[in-house]
Amino acid sequence: MSFDVLGLSAELLRAVGEQGYTQPTPIQKKTIPAILAGKDIMACAQTGTGKTAGFTLPLLQRLCTKPARKGRRPVRALVLTPTRELAAQVAESVETYGRHMPLSSTVVFGGVKINPQIERLRQGVDILVATPGRLLDHVGQKTLDLSQIEILVLDEADRMLDMGFIHDIRRVLALLPGNSERQNLLFSATFSDEIKKLAHRLLNQPELIEVARRNKTADRIRQIVYPVDKSRKRELLSHMIGSHDWQQVLVFTRTKHGANRLAQQLEKDGLVSAAIHGNKSQGARTRALAGFKSGKVRVLVATDIAARGLDIDQLPHVVNYELPNVSEDYVHRIGRTGRAGNEGEAISLVCVDEHKLLRDIERLLKREIPRTVLPGYDPDPNIKAEPIRNGRNNNQGPRGRQQPEGQNRRKPPAKRSGRGRGTGTNPVSGGPRG
Ligand code: AMP
């Protein structure tokens, strides 16, 4: 099936062709006609399925059916994302796919100066991509009018709830025109009861779109567990990267401190590495990601929240240096590989303390992940499991208390002061066109 039959305009087909896409992905086949028909949708789509184009292409087309207004004008489409990186990537997609259309877009997220964003908003934009915190900062400063929103997209809604954004989302919804006056598109990798509640409140007779079975990891991803003692994980990781000559590896740790420490240790092993997590400045995160994408950085060590939304084409290897405390995060983590038709490998280094976490993950996946013990790295049967607390084990030595990033999930965020809270902003991109 080619893109031509989906009802997209010539400008969009041209942009898609320039990207080298020859046929729509399964999610795109379903979302594009439904969104073009003006329906609300609730789409269960894993990351890497092409969902961004799945909502961006028809969104651009729908906005284009009405003539763009000149000068200062209210925003017509709002895309909310949980993280800065995802916001930046979605905004890039809007730019790319909309390059032949007379629509303007920009992105706002926290962690960078607000004034350039205010200036850009003042010029008038049709499509705004935003993280919830900075969006509300703009509303508080009266630099943004959301009363004319025609299309609302909640991208990675499950992660937004996990990150405690529900109150911010409610506040944003209260600023929009009524549900029935706008088109609402909700994307989520998993469907918890909380998401269903949000969907019920937000969507009008939505079309339910599901391309992969609920919580199922992409079939193209080969998953393997390597049982190993905790004290030998770093050694095993360096050995694997070196012996297989992996050139681009994304490694997950549970904590920010753990990410920093592992990146430093890998550097000592001669592997160019960088860490990204929520305590790093936006500049440092962007630099690390750019280095990783360009091949200068061989190993990127990340926490779950920092890695959310990273779109790195053809990433061949993802390593769970530590299993996540929340099983759904495993699905998100390994979704970084095996994207858009490519093969991928997801490796988990699992010590005795993590057996329960592994069982939880396997229960969620409804399948067992194959185990392979590497000769020389067999776990010592005399080591007994210890509980994992605060993202680290008791027997890890006196390294001070540390929390897994996102430990405050599900707690309502502190009352906003009207100033940036750190989550949410972005250099302005996308000038007016046409
Ligand atoms: P997403 O799930 O939106 O993050 O997209 C994952 C990756 O798939 C991105 O790198 C897109 O550029 C790519 N992609 C999206 N649609 C297509 C398509 N129809 N054919 C090939 N690649 C695509």
mmCIF file with all atom_site columns, N, CA, C and O and ligand atoms in Angstrom, residues 3 16 19-25 28 46-54 86 89 93 97 156 309-313 339-340, ligand 1:
data_model
loop_
_atom_site.group_PDB
_atom_site.id
_atom_site.type_symbol
_atom_site.label_atom_id
_atom_site.label_alt_id
_atom_site.label_comp_id
_atom_site.label_asym_id
_atom_site.label_entity_id
_atom_site.label_seq_id
_atom_site.pdbx_PDB_ins_code
_atom_site.Cartn_x
_atom_site.Cartn_y
_atom_site.Cartn_z
_atom_site.occupancy
_atom_site.B_iso_or_equiv
_atom_site.pdbx_formal_charge
_atom_site.auth_seq_id
_atom_site.auth_comp_id
_atom_site.auth_asym_id
_atom_site.auth_atom_id
_atom_site.pdbx_PDB_model_num
ATOM   1   N N   . PHE A 1 3   ? 1.341  5.621  0.101  1.00 0.00 ? 3   PHE A N   1
ATOM   2   C CA  . PHE A 1 3   ? 0.753  6.744  0.816  1.00 0.00 ? 3   PHE A CA  1
ATOM   3   C C   . PHE A 1 3   ? -0.378 7.399  0.015  1.00 0.00 ? 3   PHE A C   1
ATOM   4   O O   . PHE A 1 3   ? -1.261 8.032  0.592  1.00 0.00 ? 3   PHE A O   1
ATOM   5   N N   . VAL A 1 16  ? 6.645  13.509 2.407  1.00 0.00 ? 16  VAL A N   1
ATOM   6   C CA  . VAL A 1 16  ? 6.826  12.110 2.816  1.00 0.00 ? 16  VAL A CA  1
ATOM   7   C C   . VAL A 1 16  ? 7.846  11.432 1.884  1.00 0.00 ? 16  VAL A C   1
ATOM   8   O O   . VAL A 1 16  ? 8.739  10.716 2.328  1.00 0.00 ? 16  VAL A O   1
ATOM   9   N N   . GLN A 1 19  ? 11.327 12.219 2.569  1.00 0.00 ? 19  GLN A N   1
ATOM   10  C CA  . GLN A 1 19  ? 11.863 11.496 3.736  1.00 0.00 ? 19  GLN A CA  1
ATOM   11  C C   . GLN A 1 19  ? 12.283 10.073 3.360  1.00 0.00 ? 19  GLN A C   1
ATOM   12  O O   . GLN A 1 19  ? 12.841 9.357  4.166  1.00 0.00 ? 19  GLN A O   1
ATOM   13  N N   . GLY A 1 20  ? 11.887 9.671  2.162  1.00 0.00 ? 20  GLY A N   1
ATOM   14  C CA  . GLY A 1 20  ? 12.260 8.325  1.706  1.00 0.00 ? 20  GLY A CA  1
ATOM   15  C C   . GLY A 1 20  ? 11.263 7.262  2.150  1.00 0.00 ? 20  GLY A C   1
ATOM   16  O O   . GLY A 1 20  ? 11.505 6.069  1.995  1.00 0.00 ? 20  GLY A O   1
ATOM   17  N N   . TYR A 1 21  ? 10.119 7.682  2.690  1.00 0.00 ? 21  TYR A N   1
ATOM   18  C CA  . TYR A 1 21  ? 9.128  6.684  3.092  1.00 0.00 ? 21  TYR A CA  1
ATOM   19  C C   . TYR A 1 21  ? 8.393  6.207  1.846  1.00 0.00 ? 21  TYR A C   1
ATOM   20  O O   . TYR A 1 21  ? 7.892  7.025  1.075  1.00 0.00 ? 21  TYR A O   1
ATOM   21  N N   . THR A 1 22  ? 8.303  4.913  1.674  1.00 0.00 ? 22  THR A N   1
ATOM   22  C CA  . THR A 1 22  ? 7.623  4.404  0.491  1.00 0.00 ? 22  THR A CA  1
ATOM   23  C C   . THR A 1 22  ? 6.212  3.943  0.818  1.00 0.00 ? 22  THR A C   1
ATOM   24  O O   . THR A 1 22  ? 5.315  4.024  -0.013 1.00 0.00 ? 22  THR A O   1
ATOM   25  N N   . GLN A 1 23  ? 6.012  3.438  2.023  1.00 0.00 ? 23  GLN A N   1
ATOM   26  C CA  . GLN A 1 23  ? 4.651  3.030  2.390  1.00 0.00 ? 23  GLN A CA  1
ATOM   27  C C   . GLN A 1 23  ? 4.357  3.364  3.843  1.00 0.00 ? 23  GLN A C   1
ATOM   28  O O   . GLN A 1 23  ? 5.268  3.431  4.667  1.00 0.00 ? 23  GLN A O   1
ATOM   29  N N   . PRO A 1 24  ? 3.074  3.586  4.128  1.00 0.00 ? 24  PRO A N   1
ATOM   30  C CA  . PRO A 1 24  ? 2.722  3.939  5.507  1.00 0.00 ? 24  PRO A CA  1
ATOM   31  C C   . PRO A 1 24  ? 2.932  2.759  6.456  1.00 0.00 ? 24  PRO A C   1
ATOM   32  O O   . PRO A 1 24  ? 2.790  1.604  6.043  1.00 0.00 ? 24  PRO A O   1
ATOM   33  N N   . THR A 1 25  ? 3.256  3.058  7.692  1.00 0.00 ? 25  THR A N   1
ATOM   34  C CA  . THR A 1 25  ? 3.369  2.002  8.699  1.00 0.00 ? 25  THR A CA  1
ATOM   35  C C   . THR A 1 25  ? 1.940  1.607  9.114  1.00 0.00 ? 25  THR A C   1
ATOM   36  O O   . THR A 1 25  ? 0.990  2.350  8.830  1.00 0.00 ? 25  THR A O   1
ATOM   37  N N   . GLN A 1 28  ? -0.013 4.318  10.758 1.00 0.00 ? 28  GLN A N   1
ATOM   38  C CA  . GLN A 1 28  ? -0.324 5.420  9.841  1.00 0.00 ? 28  GLN A CA  1
ATOM   39  C C   . GLN A 1 28  ? -1.505 5.062  8.938  1.00 0.00 ? 28  GLN A C   1
ATOM   40  O O   . GLN A 1 28  ? -2.355 5.905  8.657  1.00 0.00 ? 28  GLN A O   1
ATOM   41  N N   . GLN A 1 46  ? 3.077  1.774  20.204 1.00 0.00 ? 46  GLN A N   1
ATOM   42  C CA  . GLN A 1 46  ? 4.396  1.826  20.824 1.00 0.00 ? 46  GLN A CA  1
ATOM   43  C C   . GLN A 1 46  ? 5.236  2.878  20.127 1.00 0.00 ? 46  GLN A C   1
ATOM   44  O O   . GLN A 1 46  ? 4.992  3.218  18.988 1.00 0.00 ? 46  GLN A O   1
ATOM   45  N N   . THR A 1 47  ? 6.256  3.268  20.830 1.00 0.00 ? 47  THR A N   1
ATOM   46  C CA  . THR A 1 47  ? 7.192  4.196  20.237 1.00 0.00 ? 47  THR A CA  1
ATOM   47  C C   . THR A 1 47  ? 7.943  3.471  19.111 1.00 0.00 ? 47  THR A C   1
ATOM   48  O O   . THR A 1 47  ? 8.142  2.270  19.171 1.00 0.00 ? 47  THR A O   1
ATOM   49  N N   . GLY A 1 48  ? 8.260  4.186  18.068 1.00 0.00 ? 48  GLY A N   1
ATOM   50  C CA  . GLY A 1 48  ? 8.979  3.563  16.961 1.00 0.00 ? 48  GLY A CA  1
ATOM   51  C C   . GLY A 1 48  ? 8.070  3.023  15.871 1.00 0.00 ? 48  GLY A C   1
ATOM   52  O O   . GLY A 1 48  ? 8.529  2.482  14.872 1.00 0.00 ? 48  GLY A O   1
ATOM   53  N N   . THR A 1 49  ? 6.764  3.196  16.035 1.00 0.00 ? 49  THR A N   1
ATOM   54  C CA  . THR A 1 49  ? 5.828  2.651  15.052 1.00 0.00 ? 49  THR A CA  1
ATOM   55  C C   . THR A 1 49  ? 5.521  3.652  13.936 1.00 0.00 ? 49  THR A C   1
ATOM   56  O O   . THR A 1 49  ? 4.797  3.324  13.005 1.00 0.00 ? 49  THR A O   1
ATOM   57  N N   . GLY A 1 50  ? 6.025  4.861  14.072 1.00 0.00 ? 50  GLY A N   1
ATOM   58  C CA  . GLY A 1 50  ? 5.719  5.899  13.085 1.00 0.00 ? 50  GLY A CA  1
ATOM   59  C C   . GLY A 1 50  ? 4.502  6.713  13.489 1.00 0.00 ? 50  GLY A C   1
ATOM   60  O O   . GLY A 1 50  ? 3.869  7.366  12.666 1.00 0.00 ? 50  GLY A O   1
ATOM   61  N N   . LYS A 1 51  ? 4.188  6.712  14.777 1.00 0.00 ? 51  LYS A N   1
ATOM   62  C CA  . LYS A 1 51  ? 2.969  7.394  15.229 1.00 0.00 ? 51  LYS A CA  1
ATOM   63  C C   . LYS A 1 51  ? 3.064  8.908  15.055 1.00 0.00 ? 51  LYS A C   1
ATOM   64  O O   . LYS A 1 51  ? 2.042  9.566  14.856 1.00 0.00 ? 51  LYS A O   1
ATOM   65  N N   . THR A 1 52  ? 4.270  9.470  15.105 1.00 0.00 ? 52  THR A N   1
ATOM   66  C CA  . THR A 1 52  ? 4.379  10.926 14.987 1.00 0.00 ? 52  THR A CA  1
ATOM   67  C C   . THR A 1 52  ? 3.852  11.387 13.626 1.00 0.00 ? 52  THR A C   1
ATOM   68  O O   . THR A 1 52  ? 3.024  12.298 13.549 1.00 0.00 ? 52  THR A O   1
ATOM   69  N N   . ALA A 1 53  ? 4.321  10.735 12.564 1.00 0.00 ? 53  ALA A N   1
ATOM   70  C CA  . ALA A 1 53  ? 3.791  11.073 11.233 1.00 0.00 ? 53  ALA A CA  1
ATOM   71  C C   . ALA A 1 53  ? 2.316  10.700 11.174 1.00 0.00 ? 53  ALA A C   1
ATOM   72  O O   . ALA A 1 53  ? 1.525  11.365 10.494 1.00 0.00 ? 53  ALA A O   1
ATOM   73  N N   . GLY A 1 54  ? 1.941  9.666  11.930 1.00 0.00 ? 54  GLY A N   1
ATOM   74  C CA  . GLY A 1 54  ? 0.553  9.204  11.953 1.00 0.00 ? 54  GLY A CA  1
ATOM   75  C C   . GLY A 1 54  ? -0.423 10.285 12.388 1.00 0.00 ? 54  GLY A C   1
ATOM   76  O O   . GLY A 1 54  ? -1.565 10.320 11.931 1.00 0.00 ? 54  GLY A O   1
ATOM   77  N N   . LEU A 1 86  ? 11.219 14.729 23.434 1.00 0.00 ? 86  LEU A N   1
ATOM   78  C CA  . LEU A 1 86  ? 10.129 14.308 22.551 1.00 0.00 ? 86  LEU A CA  1
ATOM   79  C C   . LEU A 1 86  ? 9.491  15.535 21.904 1.00 0.00 ? 86  LEU A C   1
ATOM   80  O O   . LEU A 1 86  ? 9.175  15.529 20.717 1.00 0.00 ? 86  LEU A O   1
ATOM   81  N N   . GLN A 1 89  ? 11.574 16.614 19.096 1.00 0.00 ? 89  GLN A N   1
ATOM   82  C CA  . GLN A 1 89  ? 11.501 15.700 17.955 1.00 0.00 ? 89  GLN A CA  1
ATOM   83  C C   . GLN A 1 89  ? 10.173 15.817 17.209 1.00 0.00 ? 89  GLN A C   1
ATOM   84  O O   . GLN A 1 89  ? 10.133 15.776 15.981 1.00 0.00 ? 89  GLN A O   1
ATOM   85  N N   . SER A 1 93  ? 9.423  16.981 13.340 1.00 0.00 ? 93  SER A N   1
ATOM   86  C CA  . SER A 1 93  ? 8.564  16.276 12.377 1.00 0.00 ? 93  SER A CA  1
ATOM   87  C C   . SER A 1 93  ? 7.532  17.225 11.769 1.00 0.00 ? 93  SER A C   1
ATOM   88  O O   . SER A 1 93  ? 7.252  17.163 10.573 1.00 0.00 ? 93  SER A O   1
ATOM   89  N N   . TYR A 1 97  ? 7.414  17.563 7.809  1.00 0.00 ? 97  TYR A N   1
ATOM   90  C CA  . TYR A 1 97  ? 6.259  17.165 6.995  1.00 0.00 ? 97  TYR A CA  1
ATOM   91  C C   . TYR A 1 97  ? 5.484  18.378 6.477  1.00 0.00 ? 97  TYR A C   1
ATOM   92  O O   . TYR A 1 97  ? 4.783  18.284 5.489  1.00 0.00 ? 97  TYR A O   1
ATOM   93  N N   . GLU A 1 156 ? 2.178  10.182 23.988 1.00 0.00 ? 156 GLU A N   1
ATOM   94  C CA  . GLU A 1 156 ? 2.728  9.403  25.096 1.00 0.00 ? 156 GLU A CA  1
ATOM   95  C C   . GLU A 1 156 ? 2.023  9.777  26.398 1.00 0.00 ? 156 GLU A C   1
ATOM   96  O O   . GLU A 1 156 ? 2.638  10.136 27.404 1.00 0.00 ? 156 GLU A O   1
ATOM   97  N N   . GLY A 1 309 ? 11.314 9.292  24.560 1.00 0.00 ? 309 GLY A N   1
ATOM   98  C CA  . GLY A 1 309 ? 11.105 10.116 23.373 1.00 0.00 ? 309 GLY A CA  1
ATOM   99  C C   . GLY A 1 309 ? 12.319 10.257 22.483 1.00 0.00 ? 309 GLY A C   1
ATOM   100 O O   . GLY A 1 309 ? 12.238 10.891 21.446 1.00 0.00 ? 309 GLY A O   1
ATOM   101 N N   . LEU A 1 310 ? 13.453 9.695  22.863 1.00 0.00 ? 310 LEU A N   1
ATOM   102 C CA  . LEU A 1 310 ? 14.617 9.796  21.977 1.00 0.00 ? 310 LEU A CA  1
ATOM   103 C C   . LEU A 1 310 ? 14.310 9.084  20.673 1.00 0.00 ? 310 LEU A C   1
ATOM   104 O O   . LEU A 1 310 ? 13.896 7.943  20.672 1.00 0.00 ? 310 LEU A O   1
ATOM   105 N N   . ASP A 1 311 ? 14.517 9.756  19.600 1.00 0.00 ? 311 ASP A N   1
ATOM   106 C CA  . ASP A 1 311 ? 14.295 9.110  18.306 1.00 0.00 ? 311 ASP A CA  1
ATOM   107 C C   . ASP A 1 311 ? 15.641 8.976  17.632 1.00 0.00 ? 311 ASP A C   1
ATOM   108 O O   . ASP A 1 311 ? 16.162 9.905  17.054 1.00 0.00 ? 311 ASP A O   1
ATOM   109 N N   . ILE A 1 312 ? 16.211 7.816  17.769 1.00 0.00 ? 312 ILE A N   1
ATOM   110 C CA  . ILE A 1 312 ? 17.511 7.593  17.151 1.00 0.00 ? 312 ILE A CA  1
ATOM   111 C C   . ILE A 1 312 ? 17.289 6.492  16.128 1.00 0.00 ? 312 ILE A C   1
ATOM   112 O O   . ILE A 1 312 ? 16.909 5.384  16.478 1.00 0.00 ? 312 ILE A O   1
ATOM   113 N N   . ASP A 1 313 ? 17.474 6.844  14.871 1.00 0.00 ? 313 ASP A N   1
ATOM   114 C CA  . ASP A 1 313 ? 17.185 5.890  13.812 1.00 0.00 ? 313 ASP A CA  1
ATOM   115 C C   . ASP A 1 313 ? 18.109 4.689  13.893 1.00 0.00 ? 313 ASP A C   1
ATOM   116 O O   . ASP A 1 313 ? 19.301 4.825  14.116 1.00 0.00 ? 313 ASP A O   1
ATOM   117 N N   . ARG A 1 339 ? 13.250 -0.002 15.512 1.00 0.00 ? 339 ARG A N   1
ATOM   118 C CA  . ARG A 1 339 ? 12.294 1.001  15.036 1.00 0.00 ? 339 ARG A CA  1
ATOM   119 C C   . ARG A 1 339 ? 12.102 0.952  13.535 1.00 0.00 ? 339 ARG A C   1
ATOM   120 O O   . ARG A 1 339 ? 13.025 0.646  12.802 1.00 0.00 ? 339 ARG A O   1
ATOM   121 N N   . ALA A 1 340 ? 10.906 1.312  13.144 1.00 0.00 ? 340 ALA A N   1
ATOM   122 C CA  . ALA A 1 340 ? 10.577 1.486  11.718 1.00 0.00 ? 340 ALA A CA  1
ATOM   123 C C   . ALA A 1 340 ? 11.165 0.401  10.831 1.00 0.00 ? 340 ALA A C   1
ATOM   124 O O   . ALA A 1 340 ? 11.848 0.656  9.860  1.00 0.00 ? 340 ALA A O   1
HETATM 125 P P1  . AMP B 2 .   ? 7.893  7.425  15.732 1.00 0.00 ? 1   AMP B P1  1
HETATM 126 O O1  . AMP B 2 .   ? 7.224  6.178  16.199 1.00 0.00 ? 1   AMP B O1  1
HETATM 127 O O2  . AMP B 2 .   ? 6.924  8.454  15.313 1.00 0.00 ? 1   AMP B O2  1
HETATM 128 O O3  . AMP B 2 .   ? 8.887  7.920  16.742 1.00 0.00 ? 1   AMP B O3  1
HETATM 129 O O4  . AMP B 2 .   ? 8.728  7.066  14.391 1.00 0.00 ? 1   AMP B O4  1
HETATM 130 C C1  . AMP B 2 .   ? 9.806  6.185  14.409 1.00 0.00 ? 1   AMP B C1  1
HETATM 131 C C2  . AMP B 2 .   ? 10.704 6.350  13.200 1.00 0.00 ? 1   AMP B C2  1
HETATM 132 O O5  . AMP B 2 .   ? 10.070 5.871  12.029 1.00 0.00 ? 1   AMP B O5  1
HETATM 133 C C3  . AMP B 2 .   ? 11.123 7.777  12.893 1.00 0.00 ? 1   AMP B C3  1
HETATM 134 O O6  . AMP B 2 .   ? 12.510 7.784  12.728 1.00 0.00 ? 1   AMP B O6  1
HETATM 135 C C4  . AMP B 2 .   ? 10.430 8.117  11.598 1.00 0.00 ? 1   AMP B C4  1
HETATM 136 O O7  . AMP B 2 .   ? 11.221 8.995  10.839 1.00 0.00 ? 1   AMP B O7  1
HETATM 137 C C5  . AMP B 2 .   ? 10.288 6.769  10.926 1.00 0.00 ? 1   AMP B C5  1
HETATM 138 N N1  . AMP B 2 .   ? 9.108  6.638  10.056 1.00 0.00 ? 1   AMP B N1  1
HETATM 139 C C6  . AMP B 2 .   ? 7.878  7.169  10.255 1.00 0.00 ? 1   AMP B C6  1
HETATM 140 N N2  . AMP B 2 .   ? 7.040  6.812  9.273  1.00 0.00 ? 1   AMP B N2  1
HETATM 141 C C7  . AMP B 2 .   ? 7.723  6.031  8.419  1.00 0.00 ? 1   AMP B C7  1
HETATM 142 C C8  . AMP B 2 .   ? 7.396  5.327  7.203  1.00 0.00 ? 1   AMP B C8  1
HETATM 143 N N3  . AMP B 2 .   ? 6.169  5.358  6.692  1.00 0.00 ? 1   AMP B N3  1
HETATM 144 N N4  . AMP B 2 .   ? 8.372  4.613  6.607  1.00 0.00 ? 1   AMP B N4  1
HETATM 145 C C9  . AMP B 2 .   ? 9.605  4.559  7.132  1.00 0.00 ? 1   AMP B C9  1
HETATM 146 N N5  . AMP B 2 .   ? 9.987  5.185  8.281  1.00 0.00 ? 1   AMP B N5  1
HETATM 147 C C10 . AMP B 2 .   ? 9.061  5.906  8.916  1.00 0.00 ? 1   AMP B C10 1
#
